[in-house]
Amino acid sequence: DYFQPNLRIQSNYLCGISESFTVNFSRSSSLVIAQYFNFLHYGFQGYQKIIETCITNTIYLSEMLLDTGLFEILSDYKMPVVVFTFREPLLINIEEFTKLLREKQWMLPYYKLSGEIDITVMRIVVRNDIKEPFLVQLVDDLVHSYRTLITKDEWS
């Protein structure tokens, strides 16, 4: 190993544990400057409109997921994030599910919640540039991947 152990950082993200070798918080100030520009450019009303669009899309996505009958929504609509789990979590392997989604160009992280809650959840961050057809395609791909795994298990 070329790196000292205190420089090794592990994070559980997307497809398992990822390691990086960096000094935490040693980054360029360019992102801060870009954010300052955005504050000046959009202003309060601009950011308000962006967040309203995100929340509208979050509600739409959540309702579509619920309508499939396959998923349970755990998040509220205060942030543009949809956290969900499976109604019947023991029916499929989450790693195989995410692999099928990656084949369709979707990278959805899954996490095992900490503490006394023993449940695995998935998360979708809803951006303001996401349009309705994109969300419909995402839900279609989630359902198709789920049904593919169920069918595969029935035949094996």
PDB file of C-alpha atoms in Angstrom:
ATOM      1  CA  ASP A   1       0.000   0.000   0.000  1.00  0.00           C
ATOM      2  CA  TYR A   2       1.243   3.422  -0.975  1.00  0.00           C
ATOM      3  CA  PHE A   3      -1.241   5.359   1.167  1.00  0.00           C
ATOM      4  CA  GLN A   4      -1.333   5.725   4.891  1.00  0.00           C
ATOM      5  CA  PRO A   5      -4.422   4.112   6.450  1.00  0.00           C
ATOM      6  CA  ASN A   6      -5.736   7.478   7.683  1.00  0.00           C
ATOM      7  CA  LEU A   7      -5.998   8.692   4.054  1.00  0.00           C
ATOM      8  CA  ARG A   8      -8.162   5.734   3.032  1.00  0.00           C
ATOM      9  CA  ILE A   9     -11.845   6.666   3.007  1.00  0.00           C
ATOM     10  CA  GLN A  10     -14.600   4.087   2.538  1.00  0.00           C
ATOM     11  CA  SER A  11     -18.184   4.873   1.611  1.00  0.00           C
ATOM     12  CA  ASN A  12     -21.114   2.562   0.975  1.00  0.00           C
ATOM     13  CA  TYR A  13     -22.617   3.921  -2.228  1.00  0.00           C
ATOM     14  CA  LEU A  14     -24.405   2.587  -5.326  1.00  0.00           C
ATOM     15  CA  CYS A  15     -22.931  -0.879  -5.808  1.00  0.00           C
ATOM     16  CA  GLY A  16     -21.213  -1.521  -2.512  1.00  0.00           C
ATOM     17  CA  ILE A  17     -18.213  -0.171  -0.677  1.00  0.00           C
ATOM     18  CA  SER A  18     -16.099   2.336  -2.558  1.00  0.00           C
ATOM     19  CA  GLU A  19     -12.634   3.452  -1.468  1.00  0.00           C
ATOM     20  CA  SER A  20     -10.953   6.721  -2.241  1.00  0.00           C
ATOM     21  CA  PHE A  21      -7.591   8.102  -1.278  1.00  0.00           C
ATOM     22  CA  THR A  22      -8.002  11.807  -0.665  1.00  0.00           C
ATOM     23  CA  VAL A  23      -7.655  14.347   2.028  1.00  0.00           C
ATOM     24  CA  ASN A  24     -11.217  15.206   3.054  1.00  0.00           C
ATOM     25  CA  PHE A  25     -12.460  18.693   2.309  1.00  0.00           C
ATOM     26  CA  SER A  26      -9.447  19.682   0.233  1.00  0.00           C
ATOM     27  CA  ARG A  27     -11.264  20.932  -2.841  1.00  0.00           C
ATOM     28  CA  SER A  28     -11.256  23.865  -5.157  1.00  0.00           C
ATOM     29  CA  SER A  29     -13.449  26.872  -4.407  1.00  0.00           C
ATOM     30  CA  SER A  30     -14.860  26.795  -7.956  1.00  0.00           C
ATOM     31  CA  LEU A  31     -18.101  25.141  -6.827  1.00  0.00           C
ATOM     32  CA  VAL A  32     -18.648  27.854  -4.216  1.00  0.00           C
ATOM     33  CA  ILE A  33     -18.107  30.538  -6.857  1.00  0.00           C
ATOM     34  CA  ALA A  34     -20.461  28.746  -9.268  1.00  0.00           C
ATOM     35  CA  GLN A  35     -23.127  28.567  -6.564  1.00  0.00           C
ATOM     36  CA  TYR A  36     -22.726  32.278  -5.836  1.00  0.00           C
ATOM     37  CA  PHE A  37     -23.262  32.971  -9.546  1.00  0.00           C
ATOM     38  CA  ASN A  38     -26.425  30.832  -9.461  1.00  0.00           C
ATOM     39  CA  PHE A  39     -27.753  32.798  -6.462  1.00  0.00           C
ATOM     40  CA  LEU A  40     -27.247  36.046  -8.355  1.00  0.00           C
ATOM     41  CA  HIS A  41     -28.593  34.654 -11.641  1.00  0.00           C
ATOM     42  CA  TYR A  42     -31.775  32.926 -10.377  1.00  0.00           C
ATOM     43  CA  GLY A  43     -32.590  34.984  -7.319  1.00  0.00           C
ATOM     44  CA  PHE A  44     -35.158  33.927  -4.739  1.00  0.00           C
ATOM     45  CA  GLN A  45     -38.028  33.559  -7.210  1.00  0.00           C
ATOM     46  CA  GLY A  46     -35.912  31.543  -9.612  1.00  0.00           C
ATOM     47  CA  TYR A  47     -34.834  29.087  -6.940  1.00  0.00           C
ATOM     48  CA  GLN A  48     -38.399  28.903  -5.637  1.00  0.00           C
ATOM     49  CA  LYS A  49     -39.627  27.921  -9.113  1.00  0.00           C
ATOM     50  CA  ILE A  50     -36.881  25.297  -9.439  1.00  0.00           C
ATOM     51  CA  ILE A  51     -37.783  23.711  -6.096  1.00  0.00           C
ATOM     52  CA  GLU A  52     -41.507  23.784  -6.890  1.00  0.00           C
ATOM     53  CA  THR A  53     -40.793  21.940 -10.159  1.00  0.00           C
ATOM     54  CA  CYS A  54     -38.677  19.381  -8.316  1.00  0.00           C
ATOM     55  CA  ILE A  55     -41.354  18.784  -5.673  1.00  0.00           C
ATOM     56  CA  THR A  56     -44.080  18.462  -8.342  1.00  0.00           C
ATOM     57  CA  ASN A  57     -41.969  15.828 -10.126  1.00  0.00           C
ATOM     58  CA  THR A  58     -41.248  14.097  -6.803  1.00  0.00           C
ATOM     59  CA  ILE A  59     -44.965  13.763  -6.086  1.00  0.00           C
ATOM     60  CA  TYR A  60     -45.632  12.539  -9.638  1.00  0.00           C
ATOM     61  CA  LEU A  61     -42.855   9.923  -9.430  1.00  0.00           C
ATOM     62  CA  SER A  62     -43.980   8.761  -5.980  1.00  0.00           C
ATOM     63  CA  GLU A  63     -47.571   8.346  -7.152  1.00  0.00           C
ATOM     64  CA  MET A  64     -46.470   6.365 -10.208  1.00  0.00           C
ATOM     65  CA  LEU A  65     -44.350   4.065  -8.025  1.00  0.00           C
ATOM     66  CA  LEU A  66     -47.268   3.524  -5.639  1.00  0.00           C
ATOM     67  CA  ASP A  67     -49.628   2.821  -8.536  1.00  0.00           C
ATOM     68  CA  THR A  68     -47.468  -0.141  -9.615  1.00  0.00           C
ATOM     69  CA  GLY A  69     -48.344  -1.919  -6.364  1.00  0.00           C
ATOM     70  CA  LEU A  70     -44.722  -3.086  -6.098  1.00  0.00           C
ATOM     71  CA  PHE A  71     -43.166  -0.299  -4.057  1.00  0.00           C
ATOM     72  CA  GLU A  72     -43.694   1.497  -0.774  1.00  0.00           C
ATOM     73  CA  ILE A  73     -42.700   5.167  -0.468  1.00  0.00           C
ATOM     74  CA  LEU A  74     -40.881   6.089   2.751  1.00  0.00           C
ATOM     75  CA  SER A  75     -40.095   9.736   2.027  1.00  0.00           C
ATOM     76  CA  ASP A  76     -42.342  12.756   2.302  1.00  0.00           C
ATOM     77  CA  TYR A  77     -42.646  15.548  -0.225  1.00  0.00           C
ATOM     78  CA  LYS A  78     -40.558  18.151   1.571  1.00  0.00           C
ATOM     79  CA  MET A  79     -37.416  17.422  -0.437  1.00  0.00           C
ATOM     80  CA  PRO A  80     -36.916  16.380  -4.069  1.00  0.00           C
ATOM     81  CA  VAL A  81     -35.952  12.852  -3.071  1.00  0.00           C
ATOM     82  CA  VAL A  82     -37.977   9.646  -3.372  1.00  0.00           C
ATOM     83  CA  VAL A  83     -36.956   6.935  -0.935  1.00  0.00           C
ATOM     84  CA  PHE A  84     -38.708   3.638  -1.526  1.00  0.00           C
ATOM     85  CA  THR A  85     -38.576  -0.046  -0.770  1.00  0.00           C
ATOM     86  CA  PHE A  86     -40.304  -3.144  -2.073  1.00  0.00           C
ATOM     87  CA  ARG A  87     -43.716  -4.139  -0.719  1.00  0.00           C
ATOM     88  CA  GLU A  88     -42.460  -7.735  -0.693  1.00  0.00           C
ATOM     89  CA  PRO A  89     -38.703  -7.355  -0.129  1.00  0.00           C
ATOM     90  CA  LEU A  90     -37.868 -11.051   0.062  1.00  0.00           C
ATOM     91  CA  LEU A  91     -38.999 -11.789  -3.487  1.00  0.00           C
ATOM     92  CA  ILE A  92     -35.945 -10.405  -5.287  1.00  0.00           C
ATOM     93  CA  ASN A  93     -32.219  -9.889  -4.827  1.00  0.00           C
ATOM     94  CA  ILE A  94     -31.512  -6.134  -4.647  1.00  0.00           C
ATOM     95  CA  GLU A  95     -28.067  -6.517  -6.226  1.00  0.00           C
ATOM     96  CA  GLU A  96     -29.523  -8.318  -9.255  1.00  0.00           C
ATOM     97  CA  PHE A  97     -32.247  -5.671  -9.448  1.00  0.00           C
ATOM     98  CA  THR A  98     -29.727  -2.816  -9.578  1.00  0.00           C
ATOM     99  CA  LYS A  99     -27.678  -4.742 -12.144  1.00  0.00           C
ATOM    100  CA  LEU A 100     -30.703  -4.939 -14.440  1.00  0.00           C
ATOM    101  CA  LEU A 101     -31.304  -1.221 -13.926  1.00  0.00           C
ATOM    102  CA  ARG A 102     -27.660  -0.430 -14.793  1.00  0.00           C
ATOM    103  CA  GLU A 103     -28.140  -2.309 -18.073  1.00  0.00           C
ATOM    104  CA  LYS A 104     -30.898   0.222 -18.793  1.00  0.00           C
ATOM    105  CA  GLN A 105     -28.554   3.110 -17.864  1.00  0.00           C
ATOM    106  CA  TRP A 106     -30.049   3.765 -14.381  1.00  0.00           C
ATOM    107  CA  MET A 107     -27.773   4.043 -11.352  1.00  0.00           C
ATOM    108  CA  LEU A 108     -29.967   3.843  -8.266  1.00  0.00           C
ATOM    109  CA  PRO A 109     -28.254   3.509  -4.919  1.00  0.00           C
ATOM    110  CA  TYR A 110     -29.575   1.187  -2.269  1.00  0.00           C
ATOM    111  CA  TYR A 111     -28.863   1.341   1.439  1.00  0.00           C
ATOM    112  CA  LYS A 112     -29.525  -0.768   4.465  1.00  0.00           C
ATOM    113  CA  LEU A 113     -30.934   1.602   7.073  1.00  0.00           C
ATOM    114  CA  SER A 114     -28.978   1.888  10.279  1.00  0.00           C
ATOM    115  CA  GLY A 115     -30.164   1.433  13.817  1.00  0.00           C
ATOM    116  CA  GLU A 116     -33.011  -0.826  14.774  1.00  0.00           C
ATOM    117  CA  ILE A 117     -34.780  -0.577  11.397  1.00  0.00           C
ATOM    118  CA  ASP A 118     -33.798  -3.605   9.320  1.00  0.00           C
ATOM    119  CA  ILE A 119     -34.814  -2.542   5.827  1.00  0.00           C
ATOM    120  CA  THR A 120     -33.085  -1.827   2.518  1.00  0.00           C
ATOM    121  CA  VAL A 121     -34.202   1.265   0.622  1.00  0.00           C
ATOM    122  CA  MET A 122     -33.499   2.810  -2.748  1.00  0.00           C
ATOM    123  CA  ARG A 123     -33.249   6.519  -3.485  1.00  0.00           C
ATOM    124  CA  ILE A 124     -34.003   8.724  -6.472  1.00  0.00           C
ATOM    125  CA  VAL A 125     -32.968  12.392  -6.443  1.00  0.00           C
ATOM    126  CA  VAL A 126     -35.381  14.383  -8.588  1.00  0.00           C
ATOM    127  CA  ARG A 127     -33.761  17.243 -10.478  1.00  0.00           C
ATOM    128  CA  ASN A 128     -35.598  20.182 -11.986  1.00  0.00           C
ATOM    129  CA  ASP A 129     -34.624  19.274 -15.555  1.00  0.00           C
ATOM    130  CA  ILE A 130     -36.307  15.864 -15.385  1.00  0.00           C
ATOM    131  CA  LYS A 131     -39.391  15.768 -17.578  1.00  0.00           C
ATOM    132  CA  GLU A 132     -42.490  13.548 -17.371  1.00  0.00           C
ATOM    133  CA  PRO A 133     -41.488  11.083 -20.159  1.00  0.00           C
ATOM    134  CA  PHE A 134     -38.178  10.487 -18.373  1.00  0.00           C
ATOM    135  CA  LEU A 135     -40.006   9.645 -15.118  1.00  0.00           C
ATOM    136  CA  VAL A 136     -42.444   7.348 -16.949  1.00  0.00           C
ATOM    137  CA  GLN A 137     -39.501   5.511 -18.534  1.00  0.00           C
ATOM    138  CA  LEU A 138     -37.813   5.157 -15.152  1.00  0.00           C
ATOM    139  CA  VAL A 139     -40.912   3.606 -13.567  1.00  0.00           C
ATOM    140  CA  ASP A 140     -41.404   1.315 -16.585  1.00  0.00           C
ATOM    141  CA  ASP A 141     -37.800   0.129 -16.264  1.00  0.00           C
ATOM    142  CA  LEU A 142     -38.170  -0.409 -12.502  1.00  0.00           C
ATOM    143  CA  VAL A 143     -41.302  -2.509 -13.025  1.00  0.00           C
ATOM    144  CA  HIS A 144     -39.786  -4.436 -15.954  1.00  0.00           C
ATOM    145  CA  SER A 145     -36.628  -5.222 -13.973  1.00  0.00           C
ATOM    146  CA  TYR A 146     -38.675  -6.356 -10.981  1.00  0.00           C
ATOM    147  CA  ARG A 147     -40.908  -8.598 -13.104  1.00  0.00           C
ATOM    148  CA  THR A 148     -37.887 -10.010 -14.936  1.00  0.00           C
ATOM    149  CA  LEU A 149     -36.403 -11.163 -11.634  1.00  0.00           C
ATOM    150  CA  ILE A 150     -39.710 -12.602 -10.389  1.00  0.00           C
ATOM    151  CA  THR A 151     -40.178 -14.535 -13.649  1.00  0.00           C
ATOM    152  CA  LYS A 152     -36.570 -15.759 -13.546  1.00  0.00           C
ATOM    153  CA  ASP A 153     -37.048 -17.055  -9.987  1.00  0.00           C
ATOM    154  CA  GLU A 154     -40.278 -18.832 -10.955  1.00  0.00           C
ATOM    155  CA  TRP A 155     -38.482 -20.721 -13.736  1.00  0.00           C
ATOM    156  CA  SER A 156     -35.363 -21.637 -11.764  1.00  0.00           C
TER     157      SER A 156
END
